[in-house]
Short mmCIF file of N, CA, C and O in Angstrom, two decimals:
data_model
loop_
_atom_site.label_atom_id
_atom_site.label_comp_id
_atom_site.label_asym_id
_atom_site.label_seq_id
_atom_site.Cartn_x
_atom_site.Cartn_y
_atom_site.Cartn_z
N ASP A 1 -276.84 218.37 13.74
CA ASP A 1 -276.64 218.56 15.16
C ASP A 1 -275.65 219.70 15.39
O ASP A 1 -274.69 219.84 14.66
N ILE A 2 -275.89 220.45 16.41
CA ILE A 2 -275.00 221.54 16.76
C ILE A 2 -274.26 221.15 18.03
O ILE A 2 -274.87 220.73 19.01
N MET A 3 -272.95 221.24 18.00
CA MET A 3 -272.14 220.90 19.17
C MET A 3 -271.83 222.17 19.93
O MET A 3 -271.40 223.15 19.34
N ASN A 4 -272.06 222.14 21.21
CA ASN A 4 -271.86 223.33 22.04
C ASN A 4 -270.81 223.06 23.09
O ASN A 4 -271.07 223.08 24.28
N GLU A 5 -269.58 222.80 22.65
CA GLU A 5 -268.50 222.48 23.58
C GLU A 5 -268.17 223.69 24.44
O GLU A 5 -268.04 224.79 23.94
N GLY A 6 -268.04 223.44 25.72
CA GLY A 6 -267.64 224.48 26.62
C GLY A 6 -268.68 225.56 26.85
O GLY A 6 -268.42 226.55 27.49
N GLN A 7 -269.86 225.38 26.28
CA GLN A 7 -270.90 226.37 26.47
C GLN A 7 -271.80 225.94 27.63
O GLN A 7 -272.09 224.77 27.80
N ASP A 8 -272.22 226.89 28.41
CA ASP A 8 -273.05 226.62 29.56
C ASP A 8 -274.37 225.98 29.15
O ASP A 8 -275.02 226.43 28.20
N VAL A 9 -274.77 224.92 29.85
CA VAL A 9 -276.00 224.20 29.52
C VAL A 9 -277.22 225.13 29.62
O VAL A 9 -278.13 225.04 28.80
N ILE A 10 -277.22 226.02 30.61
CA ILE A 10 -278.35 226.96 30.73
C ILE A 10 -278.48 227.78 29.46
O ILE A 10 -279.59 227.96 28.93
N GLN A 11 -277.37 228.30 28.95
CA GLN A 11 -277.42 229.13 27.74
C GLN A 11 -277.90 228.32 26.54
O GLN A 11 -278.70 228.78 25.74
N VAL A 12 -277.39 227.09 26.41
CA VAL A 12 -277.83 226.22 25.32
C VAL A 12 -279.33 225.95 25.44
O VAL A 12 -280.07 226.02 24.45
N ALA A 13 -279.79 225.67 26.67
CA ALA A 13 -281.21 225.40 26.90
C ALA A 13 -282.06 226.60 26.51
O ALA A 13 -283.10 226.45 25.86
N LEU A 14 -281.61 227.80 26.88
CA LEU A 14 -282.36 229.00 26.52
C LEU A 14 -282.39 229.18 25.00
O LEU A 14 -283.43 229.53 24.43
N ASP A 15 -281.27 228.93 24.34
CA ASP A 15 -281.21 229.05 22.88
C ASP A 15 -282.14 228.05 22.20
O ASP A 15 -282.86 228.38 21.27
N VAL A 16 -282.11 226.81 22.68
CA VAL A 16 -282.97 225.77 22.09
C VAL A 16 -284.44 226.08 22.38
O VAL A 16 -285.29 225.99 21.50
N ALA A 17 -284.72 226.47 23.63
CA ALA A 17 -286.11 226.74 24.02
C ALA A 17 -286.71 227.90 23.23
O ALA A 17 -287.90 227.91 22.95
N THR A 18 -285.87 228.85 22.87
CA THR A 18 -286.37 230.00 22.09
C THR A 18 -286.12 229.79 20.60
O THR A 18 -286.31 230.70 19.80
N SER A 19 -285.68 228.57 20.24
CA SER A 19 -285.46 228.16 18.85
C SER A 19 -284.43 228.99 18.11
O SER A 19 -284.47 229.10 16.89
N GLU A 20 -283.48 229.58 18.84
CA GLU A 20 -282.37 230.24 18.16
C GLU A 20 -281.44 229.20 17.57
O GLU A 20 -280.77 229.44 16.58
N LEU A 21 -281.42 228.03 18.21
CA LEU A 21 -280.74 226.88 17.64
C LEU A 21 -281.81 225.96 17.07
O LEU A 21 -282.91 225.89 17.60
N ASN A 22 -281.47 225.22 16.05
CA ASN A 22 -282.36 224.18 15.53
C ASN A 22 -283.80 224.65 15.31
O ASN A 22 -284.71 224.21 16.00
N PRO A 23 -284.03 225.50 14.34
CA PRO A 23 -285.39 226.00 14.11
C PRO A 23 -286.38 224.94 13.63
O PRO A 23 -287.55 225.21 13.48
N GLN A 24 -285.93 223.69 13.45
CA GLN A 24 -286.82 222.63 12.99
C GLN A 24 -287.93 222.32 13.99
O GLN A 24 -288.91 221.68 13.64
N GLY A 25 -287.77 222.71 15.25
CA GLY A 25 -288.87 222.53 16.19
C GLY A 25 -288.68 221.41 17.20
O GLY A 25 -287.58 221.06 17.56
N GLU A 26 -289.80 220.84 17.64
CA GLU A 26 -289.84 219.92 18.78
C GLU A 26 -288.93 218.70 18.65
O GLU A 26 -288.44 218.20 19.64
N GLY A 27 -288.71 218.20 17.46
CA GLY A 27 -287.93 216.98 17.31
C GLY A 27 -286.43 217.21 17.26
O GLY A 27 -285.66 216.27 17.14
N SER A 28 -286.00 218.45 17.33
CA SER A 28 -284.59 218.75 17.18
C SER A 28 -283.88 218.78 18.52
O SER A 28 -284.51 218.86 19.56
N PHE A 29 -282.57 218.71 18.49
CA PHE A 29 -281.81 218.79 19.73
C PHE A 29 -280.42 219.35 19.47
O PHE A 29 -279.94 219.37 18.36
N ALA A 30 -279.82 219.81 20.54
CA ALA A 30 -278.44 220.27 20.51
C ALA A 30 -277.61 219.31 21.35
O ALA A 30 -278.15 218.64 22.22
N LYS A 31 -276.33 219.24 21.09
CA LYS A 31 -275.44 218.44 21.91
C LYS A 31 -274.78 219.37 22.93
O LYS A 31 -274.35 220.46 22.59
N ILE A 32 -274.73 218.90 24.16
CA ILE A 32 -274.06 219.66 25.21
C ILE A 32 -272.91 218.82 25.74
O ILE A 32 -272.97 217.59 25.72
N GLN A 33 -271.86 219.49 26.20
CA GLN A 33 -270.72 218.78 26.76
C GLN A 33 -270.54 219.19 28.21
O GLN A 33 -270.58 220.37 28.54
N PHE A 34 -270.35 218.19 29.06
CA PHE A 34 -270.20 218.42 30.49
C PHE A 34 -268.75 218.71 30.85
O PHE A 34 -267.84 218.47 30.07
N SER A 35 -268.55 219.17 32.08
CA SER A 35 -267.21 219.46 32.60
C SER A 35 -266.30 218.23 32.52
O SER A 35 -265.10 218.36 32.30
N ASP A 36 -266.89 217.05 32.70
CA ASP A 36 -266.09 215.82 32.69
C ASP A 36 -265.83 215.29 31.28
O ASP A 36 -265.24 214.25 31.10
N GLY A 37 -266.32 216.02 30.25
CA GLY A 37 -266.08 215.62 28.87
C GLY A 37 -267.19 214.80 28.25
O GLY A 37 -267.20 214.56 27.05
N GLY A 38 -268.15 214.36 29.06
CA GLY A 38 -269.27 213.59 28.54
C GLY A 38 -270.17 214.46 27.66
O GLY A 38 -270.16 215.68 27.77
N VAL A 39 -270.91 213.82 26.77
CA VAL A 39 -271.78 214.53 25.85
C VAL A 39 -273.21 214.02 25.98
O VAL A 39 -273.44 212.83 26.22
N GLN A 40 -274.16 214.90 25.85
CA GLN A 40 -275.58 214.56 25.98
C GLN A 40 -276.37 215.34 24.94
O GLN A 40 -276.01 216.46 24.60
N ASN A 41 -277.45 214.77 24.45
CA ASN A 41 -278.36 215.51 23.58
C ASN A 41 -279.35 216.28 24.43
O ASN A 41 -279.83 215.79 25.44
N LEU A 42 -279.63 217.50 24.01
CA LEU A 42 -280.61 218.34 24.70
C LEU A 42 -281.74 218.61 23.71
O LEU A 42 -281.53 219.30 22.71
N ASP A 43 -282.92 218.05 23.98
CA ASP A 43 -284.05 218.25 23.08
C ASP A 43 -284.85 219.48 23.49
O ASP A 43 -284.64 220.07 24.55
N ASN A 44 -285.77 219.85 22.63
CA ASN A 44 -286.56 221.05 22.83
C ASN A 44 -287.40 220.97 24.10
O ASN A 44 -287.47 221.93 24.88
N PHE A 45 -288.03 219.82 24.35
CA PHE A 45 -288.85 219.61 25.55
C PHE A 45 -288.03 219.86 26.81
O PHE A 45 -288.43 220.63 27.68
N SER A 46 -286.86 219.21 26.90
CA SER A 46 -286.00 219.36 28.08
C SER A 46 -285.49 220.78 28.21
O SER A 46 -285.45 221.34 29.31
N ALA A 47 -285.11 221.37 27.10
CA ALA A 47 -284.59 222.74 27.11
C ALA A 47 -285.61 223.71 27.68
O ALA A 47 -285.28 224.58 28.49
N LYS A 48 -286.86 223.56 27.28
CA LYS A 48 -287.91 224.45 27.78
C LYS A 48 -288.12 224.26 29.28
O LYS A 48 -288.34 225.24 30.01
N ARG A 49 -288.05 223.02 29.76
CA ARG A 49 -288.21 222.76 31.19
C ARG A 49 -287.05 223.36 31.99
O ARG A 49 -287.24 223.96 33.03
N ILE A 50 -285.84 223.18 31.46
CA ILE A 50 -284.66 223.73 32.13
C ILE A 50 -284.73 225.25 32.18
O ILE A 50 -284.51 225.86 33.23
N ALA A 51 -285.06 225.87 31.06
CA ALA A 51 -285.14 227.34 31.00
C ALA A 51 -286.21 227.87 31.95
O ALA A 51 -285.98 228.85 32.67
N ALA A 52 -287.36 227.22 31.98
CA ALA A 52 -288.46 227.67 32.85
C ALA A 52 -288.11 227.49 34.32
O ALA A 52 -288.40 228.36 35.15
N THR A 53 -287.49 226.37 34.66
CA THR A 53 -287.09 226.12 36.05
C THR A 53 -286.05 227.13 36.49
O THR A 53 -286.16 227.73 37.56
N TYR A 54 -285.05 227.35 35.65
CA TYR A 54 -283.98 228.30 35.97
C TYR A 54 -284.55 229.69 36.25
O TYR A 54 -284.14 230.36 37.20
N ALA A 55 -285.51 230.09 35.45
CA ALA A 55 -286.11 231.42 35.60
C ALA A 55 -286.83 231.59 36.94
O ALA A 55 -286.94 232.70 37.46
N GLN A 56 -287.30 230.49 37.52
CA GLN A 56 -288.07 230.55 38.76
C GLN A 56 -287.21 230.48 40.02
O GLN A 56 -287.70 230.73 41.12
N LEU A 57 -285.94 230.14 39.88
CA LEU A 57 -285.08 229.95 41.04
C LEU A 57 -284.46 231.26 41.51
O LEU A 57 -284.25 232.17 40.72
N ASP A 58 -284.13 231.32 42.82
CA ASP A 58 -283.38 232.47 43.32
C ASP A 58 -281.91 232.28 42.94
O ASP A 58 -281.51 231.23 42.44
N ASP A 59 -281.09 233.30 43.16
CA ASP A 59 -279.71 233.28 42.69
C ASP A 59 -278.90 232.10 43.22
O ASP A 59 -278.15 231.46 42.48
N THR A 60 -279.05 231.78 44.49
CA THR A 60 -278.31 230.67 45.09
C THR A 60 -278.68 229.36 44.41
O THR A 60 -277.82 228.57 44.04
N HIS A 61 -279.97 229.13 44.23
CA HIS A 61 -280.42 227.88 43.62
C HIS A 61 -280.12 227.86 42.12
O HIS A 61 -279.90 226.79 41.55
N LYS A 62 -280.09 229.03 41.48
CA LYS A 62 -279.68 229.08 40.07
C LYS A 62 -278.27 228.56 39.92
O LYS A 62 -277.98 227.77 39.00
N GLN A 63 -277.37 228.97 40.81
CA GLN A 63 -275.97 228.51 40.75
C GLN A 63 -275.88 227.00 40.96
O GLN A 63 -275.15 226.32 40.24
N GLN A 64 -276.65 226.47 41.91
CA GLN A 64 -276.63 225.03 42.17
C GLN A 64 -277.19 224.25 40.97
O GLN A 64 -276.62 223.24 40.56
N PHE A 65 -278.29 224.74 40.42
CA PHE A 65 -278.93 224.11 39.27
C PHE A 65 -277.97 224.11 38.07
O PHE A 65 -277.80 223.10 37.39
N GLN A 66 -277.34 225.26 37.85
CA GLN A 66 -276.39 225.41 36.75
C GLN A 66 -275.20 224.45 36.93
O GLN A 66 -274.77 223.80 35.97
N TYR A 67 -274.70 224.35 38.15
CA TYR A 67 -273.58 223.45 38.44
C TYR A 67 -273.97 222.00 38.12
O TYR A 67 -273.22 221.28 37.47
N LEU A 68 -275.15 221.59 38.59
CA LEU A 68 -275.62 220.22 38.34
C LEU A 68 -275.76 219.94 36.85
O LEU A 68 -275.39 218.87 36.37
N LEU A 69 -276.29 220.91 36.12
CA LEU A 69 -276.49 220.72 34.68
C LEU A 69 -275.17 220.60 33.92
O LEU A 69 -275.10 219.90 32.92
N ASN A 70 -274.15 221.27 34.39
CA ASN A 70 -272.88 221.32 33.67
C ASN A 70 -271.85 220.28 34.11
O ASN A 70 -270.89 220.02 33.39
N LYS A 71 -272.03 219.67 35.29
CA LYS A 71 -270.99 218.81 35.87
C LYS A 71 -270.79 217.51 35.07
O LYS A 71 -269.73 217.27 34.53
N ASP A 72 -271.81 216.66 35.03
CA ASP A 72 -271.70 215.40 34.30
C ASP A 72 -273.09 214.87 33.99
O ASP A 72 -274.10 215.46 34.38
N ALA A 73 -273.15 213.74 33.29
CA ALA A 73 -274.43 213.20 32.83
C ALA A 73 -275.35 212.85 34.00
O ALA A 73 -276.57 213.04 33.93
N SER A 74 -274.78 212.34 35.08
CA SER A 74 -275.58 211.93 36.23
C SER A 74 -276.24 213.14 36.91
O SER A 74 -277.44 213.12 37.20
N THR A 75 -275.45 214.18 37.18
CA THR A 75 -276.01 215.36 37.84
C THR A 75 -276.94 216.12 36.90
O THR A 75 -277.93 216.70 37.34
N TYR A 76 -276.64 216.07 35.60
CA TYR A 76 -277.52 216.68 34.60
C TYR A 76 -278.90 216.02 34.67
O TYR A 76 -279.93 216.69 34.68
N GLN A 77 -278.91 214.69 34.72
CA GLN A 77 -280.18 213.95 34.77
C GLN A 77 -280.96 214.28 36.04
O GLN A 77 -282.18 214.44 36.00
N THR A 78 -280.26 214.41 37.16
CA THR A 78 -280.89 214.79 38.42
C THR A 78 -281.56 216.16 38.28
O THR A 78 -282.72 216.35 38.68
N ALA A 79 -280.84 217.12 37.72
CA ALA A 79 -281.36 218.47 37.54
C ALA A 79 -282.52 218.48 36.55
O ALA A 79 -283.52 219.17 36.76
N LEU A 80 -282.40 217.69 35.48
CA LEU A 80 -283.47 217.62 34.48
C LEU A 80 -284.73 216.99 35.09
O LEU A 80 -285.84 217.49 34.86
N ASP A 81 -284.57 215.94 35.87
CA ASP A 81 -285.72 215.31 36.54
C ASP A 81 -286.43 216.33 37.44
O ASP A 81 -287.67 216.40 37.47
N PHE A 82 -285.64 217.11 38.17
CA PHE A 82 -286.20 218.17 39.02
C PHE A 82 -286.99 219.18 38.17
O PHE A 82 -288.10 219.56 38.51
N ALA A 83 -286.40 219.57 37.05
CA ALA A 83 -287.04 220.56 36.17
C ALA A 83 -288.37 220.03 35.61
O ALA A 83 -289.38 220.74 35.60
N VAL A 84 -288.36 218.79 35.16
CA VAL A 84 -289.58 218.20 34.58
C VAL A 84 -290.69 218.07 35.63
O VAL A 84 -291.85 218.34 35.35
N ARG A 85 -290.31 217.70 36.85
CA ARG A 85 -291.30 217.56 37.93
C ARG A 85 -291.86 218.89 38.40
O ARG A 85 -292.96 218.97 38.91
N ASN A 86 -291.08 219.96 38.27
CA ASN A 86 -291.46 221.23 38.86
C ASN A 86 -291.95 222.29 37.90
O ASN A 86 -292.23 223.41 38.30
N VAL A 87 -292.05 221.97 36.63
CA VAL A 87 -292.54 222.96 35.66
C VAL A 87 -293.84 222.48 35.06
O VAL A 87 -293.97 221.35 34.70
#
């Protein structure tokens, strides 16, 4: 597992989605840490949805999406649910 403390969730998602992290493929994941100190696993499926959703948003919504992903586990889940439904 790769720990990405203090690293932006969007960047981690892009790295995982493009397999720069964890080249093992679909079953692999990275750990992300939220602003509140909580930790979550980010799998390849979720990373691809997050990266694709982020790419489609305008700048204002990118900032909101990024904030939700980085704040805590609850807001991360809300943003991830949005990403999965919309990609």
